[in-house]
Every structure is written in structure tokens, then in C-alpha cells.
mmCIF file of C-alpha atoms in Angstrom:
data_model
loop_
_atom_site.group_PDB
_atom_site.id
_atom_site.type_symbol
_atom_site.label_atom_id
_atom_site.label_comp_id
_atom_site.label_asym_id
_atom_site.label_seq_id
_atom_site.Cartn_x
_atom_site.Cartn_y
_atom_site.Cartn_z
ATOM 1 C CA MET G 1 -0.008 0.209 -0.039
ATOM 2 C CA ILE G 2 1.120 3.359 -0.776
ATOM 3 C CA LEU G 3 -0.238 6.474 0.774
ATOM 4 C CA SER G 4 0.098 9.946 -1.029
ATOM 5 C CA GLY G 5 -1.473 13.233 -0.265
ATOM 6 C CA SER G 6 -2.278 16.435 -2.117
ATOM 7 C CA ARG G 7 -4.286 19.561 -1.306
ATOM 8 C CA SER G 8 -7.835 19.370 -2.769
ATOM 9 C CA MET G 9 -7.784 21.850 -5.624
ATOM 10 C CA GLY G 10 -8.569 19.421 -8.483
ATOM 11 C CA VAL G 11 -5.071 18.529 -8.979
ATOM 12 C CA ALA G 12 -4.252 15.074 -10.255
ATOM 13 C CA LEU G 13 -1.024 13.412 -8.767
ATOM 14 C CA PRO G 14 1.901 13.310 -11.033
ATOM 15 C CA GLY G 15 2.865 10.282 -12.797
ATOM 16 C CA ARG G 16 6.612 8.924 -13.014
ATOM 17 C CA ALA G 17 8.562 11.145 -15.511
ATOM 18 C CA GLY G 18 9.207 9.604 -18.705
ATOM 19 C CA SER G 19 6.175 7.511 -18.714
ATOM 20 C CA PRO G 20 3.101 7.876 -20.581
ATOM 21 C CA GLY G 21 1.027 8.475 -17.533
ATOM 22 C CA PRO G 22 -1.129 6.407 -15.144
ATOM 23 C CA LEU G 23 -2.340 3.944 -17.939
ATOM 24 C CA ARG G 24 1.011 2.443 -17.685
ATOM 25 C CA ASP G 25 1.164 2.205 -14.264
ATOM 26 C CA LEU G 26 -2.257 0.817 -14.044
ATOM 27 C CA PHE G 27 -1.022 -2.105 -16.214
ATOM 28 C CA SER G 28 2.579 -2.637 -14.495
ATOM 29 C CA VAL G 29 3.353 -5.832 -12.916
ATOM 30 C CA PRO G 30 3.701 -4.130 -9.476
ATOM 31 C CA ALA G 31 0.450 -2.608 -10.146
ATOM 32 C CA LEU G 32 -1.251 -5.912 -11.276
ATOM 33 C CA ALA G 33 0.275 -7.955 -8.323
ATOM 34 C CA GLY G 34 -0.722 -5.358 -5.833
ATOM 35 C CA ALA G 35 -4.406 -5.397 -7.217
ATOM 36 C CA VAL G 36 -4.431 -9.176 -7.093
ATOM 37 C CA PHE G 37 -3.148 -8.846 -3.427
ATOM 38 C CA GLY G 38 -5.379 -6.158 -2.574
ATOM 39 C CA ALA G 39 -8.675 -7.916 -3.831
ATOM 40 C CA ALA G 40 -7.754 -10.990 -1.742
ATOM 41 C CA VAL G 41 -7.372 -8.894 1.371
ATOM 42 C CA GLU G 42 -10.753 -7.021 0.658
ATOM 43 C CA LEU G 43 -12.417 -10.594 0.347
ATOM 44 C CA ALA G 44 -11.148 -11.594 3.842
ATOM 45 C CA ALA G 45 -12.179 -8.265 5.122
ATOM 46 C CA ILE G 46 -15.454 -8.887 3.697
ATOM 47 C CA VAL G 47 -15.762 -12.047 5.460
ATOM 48 C CA ALA G 48 -14.489 -10.837 8.961
ATOM 49 C CA ALA G 49 -17.020 -7.783 8.623
ATOM 50 C CA VAL G 50 -19.945 -10.282 8.144
ATOM 51 C CA ALA G 51 -18.463 -12.269 11.163
ATOM 52 C CA LEU G 52 -18.096 -9.570 13.247
ATOM 53 C CA TYR G 53 -21.671 -7.758 12.222
ATOM 54 C CA PRO G 54 -23.795 -9.278 15.033
ATOM 55 C CA SER G 55 -21.320 -8.287 17.862
ATOM 56 C CA GLY G 56 -21.789 -4.508 16.764
ATOM 57 C CA MET G 57 -25.730 -4.775 16.710
ATOM 58 C CA GLY G 58 -27.195 -2.405 19.671
ATOM 59 C CA GLU G 59 -25.819 0.469 21.564
ATOM 60 C CA GLU G 60 -22.532 0.325 22.945
ATOM 61 C CA ARG G 61 -21.830 0.749 26.573
ATOM 62 C CA ARG G 62 -21.146 4.239 27.704
ATOM 63 C CA ARG G 63 -17.394 4.564 28.985
ATOM 64 C CA ALA G 64 -17.208 6.262 32.403
ATOM 65 C CA GLY G 65 -15.144 8.997 32.390
ATOM 66 C CA ALA G 66 -14.666 12.444 31.325
ATOM 67 C CA ARG G 67 -16.240 14.934 33.864
ATOM 68 C CA ALA G 68 -16.485 13.549 37.369
ATOM 69 C CA ALA G 69 -18.692 15.437 40.358
ATOM 70 C CA VAL G 70 -16.642 16.661 43.020
ATOM 71 C CA PRO G 71 -17.911 16.809 46.743
ATOM 72 C CA ASP G 72 -18.977 20.244 46.620
ATOM 73 C CA GLY G 73 -21.381 19.607 43.706
ATOM 74 C CA THR G 74 -19.197 21.197 40.773
ATOM 75 C CA VAL G 75 -17.783 19.345 38.067
ATOM 76 C CA SER G 76 -14.282 18.944 37.339
ATOM 77 C CA LEU G 77 -12.839 19.802 33.777
ATOM 78 C CA PRO G 78 -10.256 17.194 31.982
ATOM 79 C CA ASP G 79 -6.814 18.431 31.707
ATOM 80 C CA LEU G 80 -5.844 20.344 28.479
ATOM 81 C CA SER G 81 -3.437 17.546 27.586
ATOM 82 C CA VAL G 82 -6.253 15.182 27.322
ATOM 83 C CA ASP G 83 -7.162 14.450 23.661
ATOM 84 C CA SER G 84 -10.406 15.600 21.715
ATOM 85 C CA PRO G 85 -13.027 12.803 21.676
ATOM 86 C CA VAL G 86 -12.909 10.728 18.130
ATOM 87 C CA LEU G 87 -16.390 9.648 16.978
ATOM 88 C CA LEU G 88 -16.647 6.934 14.396
ATOM 89 C CA VAL G 89 -19.653 6.970 11.909
ATOM 90 C CA HIS G 90 -20.112 3.621 9.965
ATOM 91 C CA GLY G 91 -21.567 3.027 6.210
ATOM 92 C CA LEU G 92 -24.265 0.983 4.480
ATOM 93 C CA CYS G 93 -24.562 -2.598 5.464
ATOM 94 C CA SER G 94 -22.372 -1.941 8.631
ATOM 95 C CA ASN G 95 -22.300 -1.090 12.231
ATOM 96 C CA ARG G 96 -19.862 -0.201 14.816
ATOM 97 C CA ALA G 97 -18.221 -3.464 14.566
ATOM 98 C CA ILE G 98 -16.406 -2.409 11.487
ATOM 99 C CA PHE G 99 -14.198 -0.138 13.471
ATOM 100 C CA HIS G 100 -12.710 -2.778 16.057
ATOM 101 C CA VAL G 101 -9.058 -2.146 14.410
ATOM 102 C CA MET G 102 -9.812 1.739 14.202
ATOM 103 C CA ARG G 103 -10.731 1.676 17.733
ATOM 104 C CA ARG G 104 -7.960 -0.105 18.992
ATOM 105 C CA GLY G 105 -5.433 1.834 16.909
ATOM 106 C CA LEU G 106 -6.695 5.194 18.052
ATOM 107 C CA ARG G 107 -6.854 4.180 21.876
ATOM 108 C CA GLN G 108 -2.998 2.695 21.523
ATOM 109 C CA ALA G 109 -2.171 6.349 20.010
ATOM 110 C CA GLY G 110 -3.593 7.888 23.040
ATOM 111 C CA PHE G 111 -7.148 8.703 22.214
ATOM 112 C CA ARG G 112 -9.028 7.477 25.141
ATOM 113 C CA ARG G 113 -12.352 8.747 24.073
ATOM 114 C CA VAL G 114 -13.351 6.948 21.280
ATOM 115 C CA THR G 115 -16.976 6.207 20.508
ATOM 116 C CA VAL G 116 -19.107 4.886 17.477
ATOM 117 C CA LEU G 117 -22.532 6.193 16.246
ATOM 118 C CA ASN G 118 -24.875 3.123 15.474
ATOM 119 C CA TYR G 119 -27.488 4.040 13.155
ATOM 120 C CA SER G 120 -30.017 2.158 10.924
ATOM 121 C CA TRP G 121 -28.826 2.381 7.345
ATOM 122 C CA LEU G 122 -32.156 0.630 6.504
ATOM 123 C CA SER G 123 -34.493 3.625 7.663
ATOM 124 C CA ASP G 124 -32.069 6.439 8.322
ATOM 125 C CA ASP G 125 -31.184 8.595 5.248
ATOM 126 C CA VAL G 126 -28.431 11.216 5.336
ATOM 127 C CA ARG G 127 -30.273 14.065 6.892
ATOM 128 C CA SER G 128 -31.922 11.873 9.605
ATOM 129 C CA ALA G 129 -28.456 10.309 10.363
ATOM 130 C CA ALA G 130 -26.948 13.479 10.440
ATOM 131 C CA ARG G 131 -29.521 14.887 13.120
ATOM 132 C CA LEU G 132 -28.607 11.721 15.445
ATOM 133 C CA LEU G 133 -25.096 12.657 14.734
ATOM 134 C CA ALA G 134 -25.468 16.066 15.961
ATOM 135 C CA ASP G 135 -27.375 14.799 18.792
ATOM 136 C CA GLU G 136 -24.230 12.324 19.744
ATOM 137 C CA VAL G 137 -21.835 14.891 19.349
ATOM 138 C CA GLU G 138 -23.542 17.467 21.772
ATOM 139 C CA ARG G 139 -23.631 14.554 24.317
ATOM 140 C CA ILE G 140 -20.020 13.858 23.956
ATOM 141 C CA CYS G 141 -19.041 17.611 24.278
ATOM 142 C CA GLU G 142 -21.209 17.659 27.304
ATOM 143 C CA SER G 143 -20.080 14.626 29.001
ATOM 144 C CA SER G 144 -16.173 15.256 28.077
ATOM 145 C CA GLY G 145 -15.886 19.085 28.659
ATOM 146 C CA HIS G 146 -14.496 19.395 25.081
ATOM 147 C CA GLU G 147 -15.815 21.967 22.726
ATOM 148 C CA ARG G 148 -14.899 20.124 19.472
ATOM 149 C CA VAL G 149 -14.424 16.556 18.507
ATOM 150 C CA HIS G 150 -12.980 14.726 15.626
ATOM 151 C CA VAL G 151 -15.290 12.585 13.351
ATOM 152 C CA ILE G 152 -14.117 9.682 11.184
ATOM 153 C CA GLY G 153 -16.726 8.331 8.671
ATOM 154 C CA HIS G 154 -16.472 5.321 6.463
ATOM 155 C CA SER G 155 -18.484 5.513 3.285
ATOM 156 C CA LEU G 156 -21.987 6.805 3.691
ATOM 157 C CA GLY G 157 -20.746 7.780 7.112
ATOM 158 C CA GLY G 158 -18.552 10.466 5.376
ATOM 159 C CA VAL G 159 -21.303 11.826 3.963
ATOM 160 C CA ILE G 160 -23.635 11.874 6.916
ATOM 161 C CA ALA G 161 -20.712 13.785 8.663
ATOM 162 C CA ARG G 162 -19.931 15.944 6.004
ATOM 163 C CA TYR G 163 -23.634 16.953 5.451
ATOM 164 C CA TYR G 164 -23.816 17.590 9.360
ATOM 165 C CA VAL G 165 -20.859 19.814 9.099
ATOM 166 C CA GLN G 166 -21.615 21.893 6.029
ATOM 167 C CA ARG G 167 -25.492 21.864 6.235
ATOM 168 C CA MET G 168 -26.140 21.950 10.036
ATOM 169 C CA GLY G 169 -23.540 24.026 11.579
ATOM 170 C CA GLY G 170 -21.494 21.217 12.732
ATOM 171 C CA ASP G 171 -18.425 22.793 11.846
ATOM 172 C CA ALA G 172 -18.474 24.905 15.287
ATOM 173 C CA ARG G 173 -18.133 21.278 16.925
ATOM 174 C CA VAL G 174 -16.221 19.235 14.645
ATOM 175 C CA HIS G 175 -12.178 20.079 14.343
ATOM 176 C CA THR G 176 -11.518 17.474 11.678
ATOM 177 C CA LEU G 177 -13.468 14.890 9.599
ATOM 178 C CA VAL G 178 -11.649 12.251 8.275
ATOM 179 C CA THR G 179 -13.642 10.058 5.530
ATOM 180 C CA LEU G 180 -12.925 6.629 4.059
ATOM 181 C CA GLY G 181 -14.106 5.739 0.860
ATOM 182 C CA ALA G 182 -16.957 8.515 1.057
ATOM 183 C CA PRO G 183 -18.856 8.958 -2.232
ATOM 184 C CA HIS G 184 -18.727 12.876 -2.070
ATOM 185 C CA HIS G 185 -19.316 13.073 -5.762
ATOM 186 C CA GLY G 186 -21.603 9.976 -5.881
ATOM 187 C CA THR G 187 -21.117 6.643 -7.236
ATOM 188 C CA LEU G 188 -22.564 4.922 -10.092
ATOM 189 C CA ALA G 189 -23.007 1.690 -7.842
ATOM 190 C CA ALA G 190 -25.944 3.453 -6.064
ATOM 191 C CA ARG G 191 -27.763 3.198 -9.319
ATOM 192 C CA VAL G 192 -28.878 -0.412 -7.923
ATOM 193 C CA PRO G 193 -32.667 -0.699 -7.810
ATOM 194 C CA LEU G 194 -32.850 -1.023 -4.056
ATOM 195 C CA PRO G 195 -36.075 1.083 -2.241
ATOM 196 C CA LEU G 196 -33.308 2.837 0.170
ATOM 197 C CA ARG G 197 -33.481 6.682 0.342
ATOM 198 C CA ALA G 198 -29.812 6.735 1.621
ATOM 199 C CA ILE G 199 -28.506 4.766 -1.705
ATOM 200 C CA ARG G 200 -30.408 6.998 -3.776
ATOM 201 C CA GLN G 201 -28.979 10.081 -2.202
ATOM 202 C CA LEU G 202 -25.470 8.706 -3.157
ATOM 203 C CA ARG G 203 -26.277 8.869 -6.657
ATOM 204 C CA PRO G 204 -24.173 11.597 -8.802
ATOM 205 C CA GLY G 205 -26.177 14.728 -8.796
ATOM 206 C CA SER G 206 -28.673 13.561 -5.954
ATOM 207 C CA GLU G 207 -30.327 16.301 -4.008
ATOM 208 C CA VAL G 208 -28.123 15.685 -0.945
ATOM 209 C CA LEU G 209 -24.763 15.784 -2.952
ATOM 210 C CA THR G 210 -25.846 19.231 -4.558
ATOM 211 C CA GLU G 211 -26.788 20.601 -1.409
ATOM 212 C CA LEU G 212 -23.247 19.609 -0.396
ATOM 213 C CA ALA G 213 -21.624 21.311 -3.718
ATOM 214 C CA GLU G 214 -23.135 24.775 -2.750
ATOM 215 C CA PRO G 215 -20.825 27.248 -1.056
ATOM 216 C CA ALA G 216 -19.636 26.586 2.195
ATOM 217 C CA PRO G 217 -17.907 30.249 3.126
ATOM 218 C CA GLY G 218 -16.292 30.149 6.654
ATOM 219 C CA CYS G 219 -16.363 26.483 7.272
ATOM 220 C CA GLY G 220 -13.903 25.867 9.966
ATOM 221 C CA THR G 221 -13.551 22.363 9.756
ATOM 222 C CA ARG G 222 -10.438 20.393 8.609
ATOM 223 C CA PHE G 223 -11.303 17.690 6.113
ATOM 224 C CA VAL G 224 -9.067 14.722 5.291
ATOM 225 C CA ALA G 225 -10.405 12.376 2.417
ATOM 226 C CA PHE G 226 -8.898 9.037 1.906
ATOM 227 C CA HIS G 227 -9.658 7.329 -1.528
ATOM 228 C CA SER G 228 -8.531 3.981 -3.045
ATOM 229 C CA ASP G 229 -7.679 3.097 -6.757
ATOM 230 C CA LEU G 230 -9.166 -0.472 -5.463
ATOM 231 C CA ASP G 231 -12.555 1.065 -4.247
ATOM 232 C CA GLU G 232 -14.985 -1.318 -5.835
ATOM 233 C CA LEU G 233 -18.016 0.328 -4.643
ATOM 234 C CA ILE G 234 -16.967 4.127 -5.650
ATOM 235 C CA LEU G 235 -17.557 4.148 -9.222
ATOM 236 C CA PRO G 236 -15.286 6.136 -10.458
ATOM 237 C CA ALA G 237 -12.994 5.709 -7.449
ATOM 238 C CA ALA G 238 -11.910 9.446 -7.644
ATOM 239 C CA ASN G 239 -15.463 10.342 -6.608
ATOM 240 C CA ALA G 240 -13.762 9.583 -3.121
ATOM 241 C CA ARG G 241 -11.760 12.520 -3.438
ATOM 242 C CA LEU G 242 -13.153 15.763 -1.909
ATOM 243 C CA VAL G 243 -12.922 18.837 -4.114
ATOM 244 C CA HIS G 244 -14.835 22.042 -2.733
ATOM 245 C CA PRO G 245 -13.405 25.648 -3.238
ATOM 246 C CA ASP G 246 -14.577 26.434 0.385
ATOM 247 C CA LEU G 247 -13.343 23.795 2.167
ATOM 248 C CA GLN G 248 -9.789 22.868 3.923
ATOM 249 C CA VAL G 249 -8.953 19.546 2.261
ATOM 250 C CA ARG G 250 -6.101 17.187 2.208
ATOM 251 C CA ASN G 251 -6.879 14.285 -0.170
ATOM 252 C CA VAL G 252 -4.877 10.865 0.464
ATOM 253 C CA ARG G 253 -4.683 8.536 -2.140
ATOM 254 C CA VAL G 254 -4.335 4.694 -0.879
ATOM 255 C CA ARG G 255 -3.482 1.988 -3.503
ATOM 256 C CA ALA G 256 -4.522 -1.566 -3.402
ATOM 257 C CA VAL G 257 -6.816 -1.337 -0.774
ATOM 258 C CA GLY G 258 -10.567 -2.128 -1.188
ATOM 259 C CA HIS G 259 -13.520 -0.373 0.082
ATOM 260 C CA VAL G 260 -14.181 -2.426 3.219
ATOM 261 C CA THR G 261 -10.546 -3.084 3.962
ATOM 262 C CA LEU G 262 -10.125 0.852 4.391
ATOM 263 C CA PRO G 263 -11.067 0.985 8.292
ATOM 264 C CA LEU G 264 -9.436 -1.904 8.873
ATOM 265 C CA HIS G 265 -5.986 -1.349 7.311
ATOM 266 C CA HIS G 266 -3.375 -0.695 9.868
ATOM 267 C CA GLY G 267 -1.461 1.609 7.400
ATOM 268 C CA VAL G 268 -4.572 3.650 7.191
ATOM 269 C CA VAL G 269 -5.159 3.657 10.747
ATOM 270 C CA GLY G 270 -1.808 4.706 11.369
ATOM 271 C CA GLU G 271 -2.059 7.545 9.126
ATOM 272 C CA ILE G 272 -5.271 8.668 10.585
ATOM 273 C CA CYS G 273 -3.622 8.697 14.121
ATOM 274 C CA ARG G 274 -0.850 11.077 13.001
ATOM 275 C CA THR G 275 -3.482 13.265 11.586
ATOM 276 C CA LEU G 276 -5.341 13.698 14.429
ATOM 277 C CA ARG G 277 -2.374 13.853 16.909
ATOM 278 C CA GLU G 278 -1.416 17.171 15.030
ATOM 279 C CA ALA G 279 -4.666 18.653 16.579
ATOM 280 C CA ARG G 280 -4.426 17.291 19.977
ATOM 281 C CA VAL G 281 -3.506 20.457 21.842
ATOM 282 C CA SER G 282 -5.530 23.111 19.845
ATOM 283 C CA GLU G 283 -8.980 22.362 21.239
ATOM 284 C CA PRO G 284 -10.377 24.315 24.153
ATOM 285 C CA LEU G 285 -12.566 22.710 26.778
ATOM 286 C CA ALA G 286 -16.042 23.770 27.150
ATOM 287 C CA ALA G 287 -17.527 25.584 30.104
ATOM 288 C CA ALA G 288 -18.747 23.595 32.765
#
């Protein structure tokens, strides 16, 4: 796997000097070998995700912790060195179980407050799930004492989180939004004839995606969008890049990693941890 980043200005990553460009790279022996290996890993990730799905059903237990009452009845705030909370948002056909590797990696990196928003992808669409996300963010901020959180969204979860940030004032609460294989510009795979509103909202040119393309002046959230050349559900794969003139975006290209593998891949998790550590001391605490 190779990770590479670029500022989101619609600029393609450069090819190697002296080569005819991406087409030759696509059919080179290393690229084909990487694609075969990545496809095998993706199949294993899908099997693992299906096996883990039952364990992620229902709401997770709330962890104790953030603000504790002291004998005089006041509430103690966490120390400034404590990291901002991290909230994870899953995608279609998924639940909180998909983030078992991500959660472990974040906690090992020092992020002690990592929670997952479980929503129903069968009944909730982008807007209704964004409202649930807004409520959960407020709960986390109130319980932890932090004014802002980091959010990581996989697939549809990335679009839900982006809708909350751009269209519901969520940029006041979200410092960094990381998306993994999110169809920011839609995906042709969403044209499958299934009666789910959330899927229809992921079609190119949908009403939701048209809203997200509208101006967002002054949006204070930092965006990091991971996109993979082996993403079988984002068609074309480049649609997982986030390109918007008003947003602060870093696009990160991931090679030979499938859609389901993205939140499970140790290299991706490590890059996310490094990204969030950059902001570890920048967030003020909310008033008690």
C-alpha cells in the first residue's frame, strides 16, 4: 500500500517522469500484483465484517469518564493535555463492529474517548442520520468538557458527517473530519434498484450531493479524504476525493486497498492517528 497526499484543488497526482502516465502504471506488473493482493485482502475483510456484524448490533455501553462530580457538587474539567474525543460513523450494510481495528489503534495512540454512532442504514437517510450525529456530538461535548471533536466516517458515514458539518452548523463542533471511501461526488454503484433513500442520495447529482456542492464560506472544519484506486463500490474511484473551493481539504490516495478494508487497514489507521495527533493540543474545553 502507498499513501500519498495532495491539497484538494482538483489537481491530479503526478505520474513518473518519462512514462506515458497512469495507464502504464495501471497495467505494470507491480500494480497488477498489488491489485490481486488487495482484492484477496478485501475478500477477507468482507468475510471478517460479516462475522463481526452481530457483535456490533445495539448500542455500546457508555464509558465512564470524562467529567466527574466533586464533593462540593461542581464538575471537574479534564486537563488540557487530554485528547479531543473521536466519534466514528459507519456506512451502509455495517455497524460499529467495522471499527474494531480503528478503535484499538486510536486508543493505542492515546485517544481515550473513542465512540461509535450506530444508526439504522435501512431506515435512516443522510439527513436523519446527520441529526442523530448532531445529538451524539452534543452529548459527547457535554460529558467530556471539550468544545470540539474529531469525526471519522466510512463510506456513507463520511457523507453523513459532511452533511452535518456543512449544512447543520457542525463545523462549530467538528475540528477534523476524516472520510474513508466516502462518495463525495456520488457513485454509479448507487444506481442499483433498491428502495433505500440513503442509496438514492449517493447517486451522482442527487439532491443531497447538490446541497453539499453549494458554497460553504467560513467552514471551520479540517477535512481529510482517503480514496483508493481499488475501491470497488465508489465508481469512479476518484469520486471519493473531496473537491470543494470553500473547504480545507487534504486528499490522501491509498493504493490497492478495497472499500471494506479501508477502516481495517493498519497503514490507514496509522495515518489517521498521525493526522489527529497534529490537533491534540489545539482544542479548548467547554465551560462547565
